[in-house]
Amino acid sequence: MIEKVAKQILESKYMTALTGAGISAESGIPTFRGEDGLWKKFKAEELATPSAFRENPELVWEWYKWRMEIVFNAKPNLAHNAFAELEKMGILKMLITQNVDDLHEKAGSKKVLHLHGSLRILRCTACKKRFEIDKPPIEKLPKCECGALLRPGVVWFGEEIPSEILREAIKHASMSDLMIVVGTSAVVQPAASLPLIVKKNKGLIIEINPEETPLTNIADISLRLKAGEAMDKLVKLIQEL
Ligand code: OAD
């Protein structure tokens, strides 16, 4: 099966990828859903919504600083490296990720669209100024130069993906004749609809996930493997062909 996928990738003209938290699981970053998922231990509505931040910014900041610590110390795994290699080989045209970690960039990927923002960015709640960080802020409540509260540069539940990012993602999905979907439960919209655009245009959908997802039904091939193992094998096969 994996050999077939390698051939399909080589034959594709415009390959894109959609990644989710599962691709970073082997780097030690917890996923959101499933047995050890963050949403089993924490309530999203108390931590990842605009109203949570209005009501208890200290608690929200505490949680994000904990996640920043994990993410900033994490290293890319074989799957992130494989995608960077596919981009270098000129095969992968755009990588669309729901992840707020920077492991794709750390692996060397350049063409990355972050649908849900990034933990590397802080944004002012008043003047909208953006700051790039490489370690968690030390203050309990980090403030902007203008005096207003800073917030993590991520998209919370109830917020929309910035329109220019979503437009780009839809554009690349529309151009794709093959999309590889790795490590996402495919339940959060609009990200989960991007593969449907590819399907509608008669493109191929390849899923890599140890578990079945709502996407499995429409995927042309589902590899029930971990991201690192599958992606590393795929790149090696492509290099041999
Ligand atoms: P989820 O946590 O919902 O799903 C992770 C998926 O990864 C599951 O389908 C797992 O089976 C799979 N998985 C686990 N380990 C894996 C491995 N080693 N290799 C491959 N797959 C593996 O994560 P997302 O789908 O990314 O939103 O979640 C989507 C969004 O929901 C996130 O971006 C976040 C969250 O709430 C926001 O923060 C706005």
PDB file of C-alpha atoms and ligand atoms in Angstrom:
ATOM      1  CA  MET A   1       0.000   0.000   0.000  1.00  0.00           C
ATOM      2  CA  ILE A   2       2.731   2.432   0.987  1.00  0.00           C
ATOM      3  CA  GLU A   3       4.583   1.688  -2.289  1.00  0.00           C
ATOM      4  CA  LYS A   4       1.436   2.664  -4.177  1.00  0.00           C
ATOM      5  CA  VAL A   5       1.267   5.950  -2.264  1.00  0.00           C
ATOM      6  CA  ALA A   6       4.925   6.673  -3.104  1.00  0.00           C
ATOM      7  CA  LYS A   7       4.134   6.210  -6.814  1.00  0.00           C
ATOM      8  CA  GLN A   8       1.021   8.389  -6.600  1.00  0.00           C
ATOM      9  CA  ILE A   9       3.050  11.125  -4.939  1.00  0.00           C
ATOM     10  CA  LEU A  10       5.712  10.943  -7.655  1.00  0.00           C
ATOM     11  CA  GLU A  11       3.052  11.161 -10.348  1.00  0.00           C
ATOM     12  CA  SER A  12       1.258  14.094  -8.716  1.00  0.00           C
ATOM     13  CA  LYS A  13       1.580  17.567 -10.199  1.00  0.00           C
ATOM     14  CA  TYR A  14       0.472  19.602  -7.210  1.00  0.00           C
ATOM     15  CA  MET A  15       0.808  17.845  -3.884  1.00  0.00           C
ATOM     16  CA  THR A  16      -0.252  19.563  -0.682  1.00  0.00           C
ATOM     17  CA  ALA A  17      -0.416  18.398   2.929  1.00  0.00           C
ATOM     18  CA  LEU A  18      -2.742  19.001   5.836  1.00  0.00           C
ATOM     19  CA  THR A  19      -1.285  18.237   9.252  1.00  0.00           C
ATOM     20  CA  GLY A  20      -2.685  18.151  12.766  1.00  0.00           C
ATOM     21  CA  ALA A  21      -1.553  17.529  16.327  1.00  0.00           C
ATOM     22  CA  GLY A  22      -0.809  13.832  15.652  1.00  0.00           C
ATOM     23  CA  ILE A  23       2.247  14.711  13.574  1.00  0.00           C
ATOM     24  CA  SER A  24       3.867  16.296  16.634  1.00  0.00           C
ATOM     25  CA  ALA A  25       2.861  13.527  19.053  1.00  0.00           C
ATOM     26  CA  GLU A  26       6.148  11.694  18.468  1.00  0.00           C
ATOM     27  CA  SER A  27       7.946  14.935  19.424  1.00  0.00           C
ATOM     28  CA  GLY A  28       6.281  14.801  22.841  1.00  0.00           C
ATOM     29  CA  ILE A  29       3.580  17.418  22.233  1.00  0.00           C
ATOM     30  CA  PRO A  30       0.188  16.272  23.514  1.00  0.00           C
ATOM     31  CA  THR A  31      -2.698  16.012  21.034  1.00  0.00           C
ATOM     32  CA  PHE A  32      -6.142  17.471  21.787  1.00  0.00           C
ATOM     33  CA  ARG A  33      -8.436  14.462  21.412  1.00  0.00           C
ATOM     34  CA  GLY A  34      -8.058  10.779  22.266  1.00  0.00           C
ATOM     35  CA  GLU A  35      -6.940   8.986  25.439  1.00  0.00           C
ATOM     36  CA  ASP A  36      -4.185  11.385  26.548  1.00  0.00           C
ATOM     37  CA  GLY A  37      -5.606  14.405  24.721  1.00  0.00           C
ATOM     38  CA  LEU A  38      -5.556  17.876  26.263  1.00  0.00           C
ATOM     39  CA  TRP A  39      -9.341  18.168  25.993  1.00  0.00           C
ATOM     40  CA  LYS A  40      -9.683  15.129  28.290  1.00  0.00           C
ATOM     41  CA  LYS A  41      -7.895  16.982  31.097  1.00  0.00           C
ATOM     42  CA  PHE A  42      -8.775  20.599  30.402  1.00  0.00           C
ATOM     43  CA  LYS A  43     -11.943  22.403  29.400  1.00  0.00           C
ATOM     44  CA  ALA A  44     -11.543  24.205  26.087  1.00  0.00           C
ATOM     45  CA  GLU A  45     -14.202  26.760  27.027  1.00  0.00           C
ATOM     46  CA  GLU A  46     -12.177  27.783  30.116  1.00  0.00           C
ATOM     47  CA  LEU A  47      -8.856  28.074  28.295  1.00  0.00           C
ATOM     48  CA  ALA A  48      -9.193  28.585  24.574  1.00  0.00           C
ATOM     49  CA  THR A  49     -11.980  31.090  23.967  1.00  0.00           C
ATOM     50  CA  PRO A  50     -12.105  34.909  23.906  1.00  0.00           C
ATOM     51  CA  SER A  51     -14.513  34.904  26.882  1.00  0.00           C
ATOM     52  CA  ALA A  52     -12.148  32.696  28.944  1.00  0.00           C
ATOM     53  CA  PHE A  53      -9.413  35.257  28.337  1.00  0.00           C
ATOM     54  CA  ARG A  54     -11.711  38.146  29.293  1.00  0.00           C
ATOM     55  CA  GLU A  55     -12.829  36.414  32.478  1.00  0.00           C
ATOM     56  CA  ASN A  56      -9.573  34.847  33.649  1.00  0.00           C
ATOM     57  CA  PRO A  57      -6.557  35.985  31.637  1.00  0.00           C
ATOM     58  CA  GLU A  58      -4.128  34.733  34.303  1.00  0.00           C
ATOM     59  CA  LEU A  59      -5.398  31.176  34.057  1.00  0.00           C
ATOM     60  CA  VAL A  60      -5.347  31.274  30.257  1.00  0.00           C
ATOM     61  CA  TRP A  61      -1.801  32.661  30.284  1.00  0.00           C
ATOM     62  CA  GLU A  62      -0.666  30.020  32.761  1.00  0.00           C
ATOM     63  CA  TRP A  63      -1.921  27.270  30.443  1.00  0.00           C
ATOM     64  CA  TYR A  64      -0.374  28.800  27.335  1.00  0.00           C
ATOM     65  CA  LYS A  65       2.985  29.351  29.043  1.00  0.00           C
ATOM     66  CA  TRP A  66       2.996  25.655  29.995  1.00  0.00           C
ATOM     67  CA  ARG A  67       2.288  24.695  26.395  1.00  0.00           C
ATOM     68  CA  MET A  68       4.896  27.161  25.066  1.00  0.00           C
ATOM     69  CA  GLU A  69       7.490  25.579  27.328  1.00  0.00           C
ATOM     70  CA  ILE A  70       6.770  22.126  25.858  1.00  0.00           C
ATOM     71  CA  VAL A  71       6.588  23.330  22.264  1.00  0.00           C
ATOM     72  CA  PHE A  72       9.685  25.553  22.316  1.00  0.00           C
ATOM     73  CA  ASN A  73      11.768  22.689  23.734  1.00  0.00           C
ATOM     74  CA  ALA A  74      10.439  20.087  21.300  1.00  0.00           C
ATOM     75  CA  LYS A  75      12.382  18.814  18.312  1.00  0.00           C
ATOM     76  CA  PRO A  76      10.995  17.931  14.906  1.00  0.00           C
ATOM     77  CA  ASN A  77      10.542  14.202  14.285  1.00  0.00           C
ATOM     78  CA  LEU A  78      10.927  12.004  11.200  1.00  0.00           C
ATOM     79  CA  ALA A  79       7.564  13.152   9.819  1.00  0.00           C
ATOM     80  CA  HIS A  80       8.404  16.877   9.976  1.00  0.00           C
ATOM     81  CA  ASN A  81      11.786  16.108   8.384  1.00  0.00           C
ATOM     82  CA  ALA A  82      10.120  14.094   5.623  1.00  0.00           C
ATOM     83  CA  PHE A  83       7.836  17.002   4.690  1.00  0.00           C
ATOM     84  CA  ALA A  84      10.777  19.419   4.614  1.00  0.00           C
ATOM     85  CA  GLU A  85      12.558  16.966   2.290  1.00  0.00           C
ATOM     86  CA  LEU A  86       9.522  16.643  -0.006  1.00  0.00           C
ATOM     87  CA  GLU A  87       9.421  20.442  -0.292  1.00  0.00           C
ATOM     88  CA  LYS A  88      13.147  20.545  -1.127  1.00  0.00           C
ATOM     89  CA  MET A  89      12.605  17.879  -3.784  1.00  0.00           C
ATOM     90  CA  GLY A  90      10.026  20.206  -5.365  1.00  0.00           C
ATOM     91  CA  ILE A  91       7.209  17.699  -4.813  1.00  0.00           C
ATOM     92  CA  LEU A  92       5.311  19.268  -1.915  1.00  0.00           C
ATOM     93  CA  LYS A  93       3.859  22.616  -2.982  1.00  0.00           C
ATOM     94  CA  MET A  94       2.225  23.791   0.256  1.00  0.00           C
ATOM     95  CA  LEU A  95       1.879  22.481   3.777  1.00  0.00           C
ATOM     96  CA  ILE A  96      -1.251  23.543   5.608  1.00  0.00           C
ATOM     97  CA  THR A  97      -1.112  22.906   9.341  1.00  0.00           C
ATOM     98  CA  GLN A  98      -3.580  23.263  12.191  1.00  0.00           C
ATOM     99  CA  ASN A  99      -0.667  23.120  14.619  1.00  0.00           C
ATOM    100  CA  VAL A 100       0.474  26.102  16.627  1.00  0.00           C
ATOM    101  CA  ASP A 101       3.923  24.593  17.161  1.00  0.00           C
ATOM    102  CA  ASP A 102       6.818  25.514  14.881  1.00  0.00           C
ATOM    103  CA  LEU A 103       8.187  22.033  14.256  1.00  0.00           C
ATOM    104  CA  HIS A 104       7.593  22.159  10.488  1.00  0.00           C
ATOM    105  CA  GLU A 105       9.713  25.322  10.300  1.00  0.00           C
ATOM    106  CA  LYS A 106      12.329  23.859  12.662  1.00  0.00           C
ATOM    107  CA  ALA A 107      12.622  20.893  10.278  1.00  0.00           C
ATOM    108  CA  GLY A 108      13.260  23.300   7.401  1.00  0.00           C
ATOM    109  CA  SER A 109       9.844  23.665   5.732  1.00  0.00           C
ATOM    110  CA  LYS A 110       9.339  27.115   4.224  1.00  0.00           C
ATOM    111  CA  LYS A 111       5.956  26.855   2.556  1.00  0.00           C
ATOM    112  CA  VAL A 112       3.784  26.552   5.646  1.00  0.00           C
ATOM    113  CA  LEU A 113       0.334  27.994   6.284  1.00  0.00           C
ATOM    114  CA  HIS A 114      -0.721  28.084   9.939  1.00  0.00           C
ATOM    115  CA  LEU A 115      -4.513  27.931  10.011  1.00  0.00           C
ATOM    116  CA  HIS A 116      -4.714  28.273  13.804  1.00  0.00           C
ATOM    117  CA  GLY A 117      -1.855  30.724  14.378  1.00  0.00           C
ATOM    118  CA  SER A 118       1.369  30.143  16.279  1.00  0.00           C
ATOM    119  CA  LEU A 119       2.640  30.059  19.843  1.00  0.00           C
ATOM    120  CA  ARG A 120       5.647  32.036  18.564  1.00  0.00           C
ATOM    121  CA  ILE A 121       3.445  35.101  18.153  1.00  0.00           C
ATOM    122  CA  LEU A 122       1.987  37.388  20.807  1.00  0.00           C
ATOM    123  CA  ARG A 123      -0.655  39.867  19.762  1.00  0.00           C
ATOM    124  CA  CYS A 124      -1.814  43.067  21.477  1.00  0.00           C
ATOM    125  CA  THR A 125      -5.499  42.978  22.390  1.00  0.00           C
ATOM    126  CA  ALA A 126      -5.753  46.745  21.712  1.00  0.00           C
ATOM    127  CA  CYS A 127      -3.289  48.018  19.086  1.00  0.00           C
ATOM    128  CA  LYS A 128      -2.885  44.578  17.394  1.00  0.00           C
ATOM    129  CA  LYS A 129       0.909  44.902  17.339  1.00  0.00           C
ATOM    130  CA  ARG A 130       2.596  41.499  16.977  1.00  0.00           C
ATOM    131  CA  PHE A 131       5.701  40.248  18.777  1.00  0.00           C
ATOM    132  CA  GLU A 132       7.756  37.166  17.994  1.00  0.00           C
ATOM    133  CA  ILE A 133       9.000  35.151  20.965  1.00  0.00           C
ATOM    134  CA  ASP A 134      11.316  32.178  21.480  1.00  0.00           C
ATOM    135  CA  LYS A 135      10.565  31.562  25.137  1.00  0.00           C
ATOM    136  CA  PRO A 136       7.424  31.899  27.230  1.00  0.00           C
ATOM    137  CA  PRO A 137       6.854  35.376  28.717  1.00  0.00           C
ATOM    138  CA  ILE A 138       7.906  35.634  32.367  1.00  0.00           C
ATOM    139  CA  GLU A 139       5.197  38.072  33.452  1.00  0.00           C
ATOM    140  CA  LYS A 140       1.934  36.695  34.833  1.00  0.00           C
ATOM    141  CA  LEU A 141       0.094  38.972  32.428  1.00  0.00           C
ATOM    142  CA  PRO A 142       2.329  40.112  29.569  1.00  0.00           C
ATOM    143  CA  LYS A 143       1.572  43.648  28.344  1.00  0.00           C
ATOM    144  CA  CYS A 144       2.167  45.519  25.084  1.00  0.00           C
ATOM    145  CA  GLU A 145       4.178  48.778  24.845  1.00  0.00           C
ATOM    146  CA  CYS A 146       0.798  50.533  24.630  1.00  0.00           C
ATOM    147  CA  GLY A 147      -0.149  49.144  28.061  1.00  0.00           C
ATOM    148  CA  ALA A 148      -2.853  46.723  26.931  1.00  0.00           C
ATOM    149  CA  LEU A 149      -2.822  42.962  27.505  1.00  0.00           C
ATOM    150  CA  LEU A 150      -0.996  40.714  25.093  1.00  0.00           C
ATOM    151  CA  ARG A 151      -2.576  37.419  24.053  1.00  0.00           C
ATOM    152  CA  PRO A 152      -1.253  34.279  22.378  1.00  0.00           C
ATOM    153  CA  GLY A 153      -1.295  34.591  18.581  1.00  0.00           C
ATOM    154  CA  VAL A 154      -3.560  31.606  18.099  1.00  0.00           C
ATOM    155  CA  VAL A 155      -7.110  31.138  16.867  1.00  0.00           C
ATOM    156  CA  TRP A 156      -9.493  30.319  19.713  1.00  0.00           C
ATOM    157  CA  PHE A 157     -12.833  28.535  19.574  1.00  0.00           C
ATOM    158  CA  GLY A 158     -15.428  31.006  18.381  1.00  0.00           C
ATOM    159  CA  GLU A 159     -12.844  32.978  16.399  1.00  0.00           C
ATOM    160  CA  GLU A 160     -12.323  32.916  12.680  1.00  0.00           C
ATOM    161  CA  ILE A 161      -9.183  31.951  10.831  1.00  0.00           C
ATOM    162  CA  PRO A 162      -7.671  35.170   9.391  1.00  0.00           C
ATOM    163  CA  SER A 163      -9.330  35.525   5.987  1.00  0.00           C
ATOM    164  CA  GLU A 164      -6.101  35.831   3.960  1.00  0.00           C
ATOM    165  CA  ILE A 165      -4.762  32.577   5.479  1.00  0.00           C
ATOM    166  CA  LEU A 166      -7.998  30.716   4.822  1.00  0.00           C
ATOM    167  CA  ARG A 167      -8.147  32.083   1.269  1.00  0.00           C
ATOM    168  CA  GLU A 168      -4.608  30.837   0.606  1.00  0.00           C
ATOM    169  CA  ALA A 169      -5.399  27.419   2.086  1.00  0.00           C
ATOM    170  CA  ILE A 170      -8.503  27.077  -0.101  1.00  0.00           C
ATOM    171  CA  LYS A 171      -6.521  28.213  -3.138  1.00  0.00           C
ATOM    172  CA  HIS A 172      -3.849  25.543  -2.619  1.00  0.00           C
ATOM    173  CA  ALA A 173      -6.429  22.862  -1.842  1.00  0.00           C
ATOM    174  CA  SER A 174      -8.224  23.775  -5.094  1.00  0.00           C
ATOM    175  CA  MET A 175      -4.987  23.368  -7.052  1.00  0.00           C
ATOM    176  CA  SER A 176      -4.123  19.998  -5.471  1.00  0.00           C
ATOM    177  CA  ASP A 177      -4.295  16.726  -7.360  1.00  0.00           C
ATOM    178  CA  LEU A 178      -3.090  14.967  -4.191  1.00  0.00           C
ATOM    179  CA  MET A 179      -3.424  15.925  -0.553  1.00  0.00           C
ATOM    180  CA  ILE A 180      -1.768  13.953   2.205  1.00  0.00           C
ATOM    181  CA  VAL A 181      -3.550  14.337   5.532  1.00  0.00           C
ATOM    182  CA  VAL A 182      -1.493  13.459   8.589  1.00  0.00           C
ATOM    183  CA  GLY A 183      -2.349  13.277  12.285  1.00  0.00           C
ATOM    184  CA  THR A 184      -5.654  15.098  12.381  1.00  0.00           C
ATOM    185  CA  SER A 185      -8.959  13.904  13.827  1.00  0.00           C
ATOM    186  CA  ALA A 186     -10.573  15.909  10.993  1.00  0.00           C
ATOM    187  CA  VAL A 187     -13.408  17.231  13.144  1.00  0.00           C
ATOM    188  CA  VAL A 188     -12.538  20.931  13.394  1.00  0.00           C
ATOM    189  CA  GLN A 189     -13.874  23.176  10.646  1.00  0.00           C
ATOM    190  CA  PRO A 190     -13.014  24.700   8.256  1.00  0.00           C
ATOM    191  CA  ALA A 191      -9.713  22.734   8.235  1.00  0.00           C
ATOM    192  CA  ALA A 192     -11.522  19.405   7.919  1.00  0.00           C
ATOM    193  CA  SER A 193     -13.218  20.589   4.712  1.00  0.00           C
ATOM    194  CA  LEU A 194     -10.009  21.271   2.797  1.00  0.00           C
ATOM    195  CA  PRO A 195      -9.597  17.619   1.717  1.00  0.00           C
ATOM    196  CA  LEU A 196     -13.214  17.702   0.470  1.00  0.00           C
ATOM    197  CA  ILE A 197     -12.213  20.407  -2.014  1.00  0.00           C
ATOM    198  CA  VAL A 198      -9.494  18.099  -3.361  1.00  0.00           C
ATOM    199  CA  LYS A 199     -11.949  15.210  -3.585  1.00  0.00           C
ATOM    200  CA  LYS A 200     -14.492  17.344  -5.429  1.00  0.00           C
ATOM    201  CA  ASN A 201     -11.822  18.156  -8.019  1.00  0.00           C
ATOM    202  CA  LYS A 202     -11.082  14.426  -8.412  1.00  0.00           C
ATOM    203  CA  GLY A 203      -7.751  14.667  -6.593  1.00  0.00           C
ATOM    204  CA  LEU A 204      -6.397  11.907  -4.357  1.00  0.00           C
ATOM    205  CA  ILE A 205      -6.577  11.957  -0.579  1.00  0.00           C
ATOM    206  CA  ILE A 206      -4.035   9.944   1.379  1.00  0.00           C
ATOM    207  CA  GLU A 207      -4.597   9.699   5.111  1.00  0.00           C
ATOM    208  CA  ILE A 208      -1.938   8.788   7.660  1.00  0.00           C
ATOM    209  CA  ASN A 209      -3.394   8.140  11.099  1.00  0.00           C
ATOM    210  CA  PRO A 210      -3.284   5.146  13.450  1.00  0.00           C
ATOM    211  CA  GLU A 211      -7.025   5.697  14.029  1.00  0.00           C
ATOM    212  CA  GLU A 212     -10.045   5.937  11.764  1.00  0.00           C
ATOM    213  CA  THR A 213     -11.421   9.471  11.264  1.00  0.00           C
ATOM    214  CA  PRO A 214     -14.444  11.008   9.508  1.00  0.00           C
ATOM    215  CA  LEU A 215     -12.133  11.482   6.533  1.00  0.00           C
ATOM    216  CA  THR A 216     -11.377   7.763   6.195  1.00  0.00           C
ATOM    217  CA  ASN A 217     -14.572   7.212   4.160  1.00  0.00           C
ATOM    218  CA  ILE A 218     -13.505   9.531   1.397  1.00  0.00           C
ATOM    219  CA  ALA A 219      -9.748   8.909   1.543  1.00  0.00           C
ATOM    220  CA  ASP A 220      -8.361   6.934  -1.401  1.00  0.00           C
ATOM    221  CA  ILE A 221      -5.838   5.260   0.860  1.00  0.00           C
ATOM    222  CA  SER A 222      -5.583   5.304   4.667  1.00  0.00           C
ATOM    223  CA  LEU A 223      -2.295   4.163   6.152  1.00  0.00           C
ATOM    224  CA  ARG A 224      -2.873   3.057   9.756  1.00  0.00           C
ATOM    225  CA  LEU A 225       0.615   4.047  10.847  1.00  0.00           C
ATOM    226  CA  LYS A 226       2.292   6.639  13.001  1.00  0.00           C
ATOM    227  CA  ALA A 227       3.341   9.751  11.136  1.00  0.00           C
ATOM    228  CA  GLY A 228       7.098   9.368  11.694  1.00  0.00           C
ATOM    229  CA  GLU A 229       7.327   5.800  10.451  1.00  0.00           C
ATOM    230  CA  ALA A 230       5.012   6.320   7.470  1.00  0.00           C
ATOM    231  CA  MET A 231       6.474   9.597   6.227  1.00  0.00           C
ATOM    232  CA  ASP A 232      10.083   8.456   6.601  1.00  0.00           C
ATOM    233  CA  LYS A 233       9.334   5.281   4.629  1.00  0.00           C
ATOM    234  CA  LEU A 234       7.478   7.259   1.964  1.00  0.00           C
ATOM    235  CA  VAL A 235      10.350   9.664   1.346  1.00  0.00           C
ATOM    236  CA  LYS A 236      12.840   6.785   1.169  1.00  0.00           C
ATOM    237  CA  LEU A 237      10.656   4.975  -1.363  1.00  0.00           C
ATOM    238  CA  ILE A 238      10.267   8.151  -3.435  1.00  0.00           C
ATOM    239  CA  GLN A 239      14.048   8.663  -3.431  1.00  0.00           C
ATOM    240  CA  GLU A 240      14.542   5.084  -4.652  1.00  0.00           C
ATOM    241  CA  LEU A 241      11.989   5.328  -7.469  1.00  0.00           C
TER     242      LEU A 241
HETATM  243  P1  OAD B   1      -6.600  16.076  17.491  1.00  0.00           P
HETATM  244  O1  OAD B   1      -5.980  15.955  18.831  1.00  0.00           O
HETATM  245  O2  OAD B   1      -8.057  16.307  17.403  1.00  0.00           O
HETATM  246  O3  OAD B   1      -6.309  14.738  16.667  1.00  0.00           O
HETATM  247  C1  OAD B   1      -5.052  14.155  16.631  1.00  0.00           C
HETATM  248  C2  OAD B   1      -5.079  13.008  15.645  1.00  0.00           C
HETATM  249  O4  OAD B   1      -3.759  12.495  15.520  1.00  0.00           O
HETATM  250  C3  OAD B   1      -5.973  11.825  16.049  1.00  0.00           C
HETATM  251  O5  OAD B   1      -6.797  11.468  14.950  1.00  0.00           O
HETATM  252  C4  OAD B   1      -4.980  10.713  16.373  1.00  0.00           C
HETATM  253  O6  OAD B   1      -5.458   9.427  16.017  1.00  0.00           O
HETATM  254  C5  OAD B   1      -3.793  11.094  15.505  1.00  0.00           C
HETATM  255  N1  OAD B   1      -2.479  10.642  15.986  1.00  0.00           N
HETATM  256  C6  OAD B   1      -2.059  10.444  17.264  1.00  0.00           C
HETATM  257  N2  OAD B   1      -0.769  10.074  17.283  1.00  0.00           N
HETATM  258  C7  OAD B   1      -0.349  10.025  15.988  1.00  0.00           C
HETATM  259  C8  OAD B   1       0.877   9.716  15.353  1.00  0.00           C
HETATM  260  N3  OAD B   1       1.969   9.376  16.043  1.00  0.00           N
HETATM  261  N4  OAD B   1       0.923   9.803  13.996  1.00  0.00           N
HETATM  262  C9  OAD B   1      -0.154  10.160  13.278  1.00  0.00           C
HETATM  263  N5  OAD B   1      -1.344  10.449  13.827  1.00  0.00           N
HETATM  264  C10 OAD B   1      -1.445  10.384  15.168  1.00  0.00           C
HETATM  265  O7  OAD B   1      -5.748  17.185  16.693  1.00  0.00           O
HETATM  266  P2  OAD B   1      -6.190  18.090  15.466  1.00  0.00           P
HETATM  267  O8  OAD B   1      -6.961  17.305  14.476  1.00  0.00           O
HETATM  268  O9  OAD B   1      -4.963  18.771  15.006  1.00  0.00           O
HETATM  269  O10 OAD B   1      -7.652  23.890  17.474  1.00  0.00           O
HETATM  270  O11 OAD B   1      -7.144  19.117  16.166  1.00  0.00           O
HETATM  271  C11 OAD B   1      -7.672  20.160  15.417  1.00  0.00           C
HETATM  272  C12 OAD B   1      -7.794  21.402  16.240  1.00  0.00           C
HETATM  273  O12 OAD B   1      -8.556  21.120  17.422  1.00  0.00           O
HETATM  274  C13 OAD B   1      -6.485  21.948  16.779  1.00  0.00           C
HETATM  275  O13 OAD B   1      -5.798  22.738  15.848  1.00  0.00           O
HETATM  276  C14 OAD B   1      -6.942  22.738  17.958  1.00  0.00           C
HETATM  277  C15 OAD B   1      -7.884  21.730  18.559  1.00  0.00           C
HETATM  278  O14 OAD B   1      -8.828  22.219  19.432  1.00  0.00           O
HETATM  279  C16 OAD B   1      -7.395  25.104  17.949  1.00  0.00           C
HETATM  280  O15 OAD B   1      -6.545  25.301  18.783  1.00  0.00           O
HETATM  281  C17 OAD B   1      -8.223  26.175  17.332  1.00  0.00           C
END
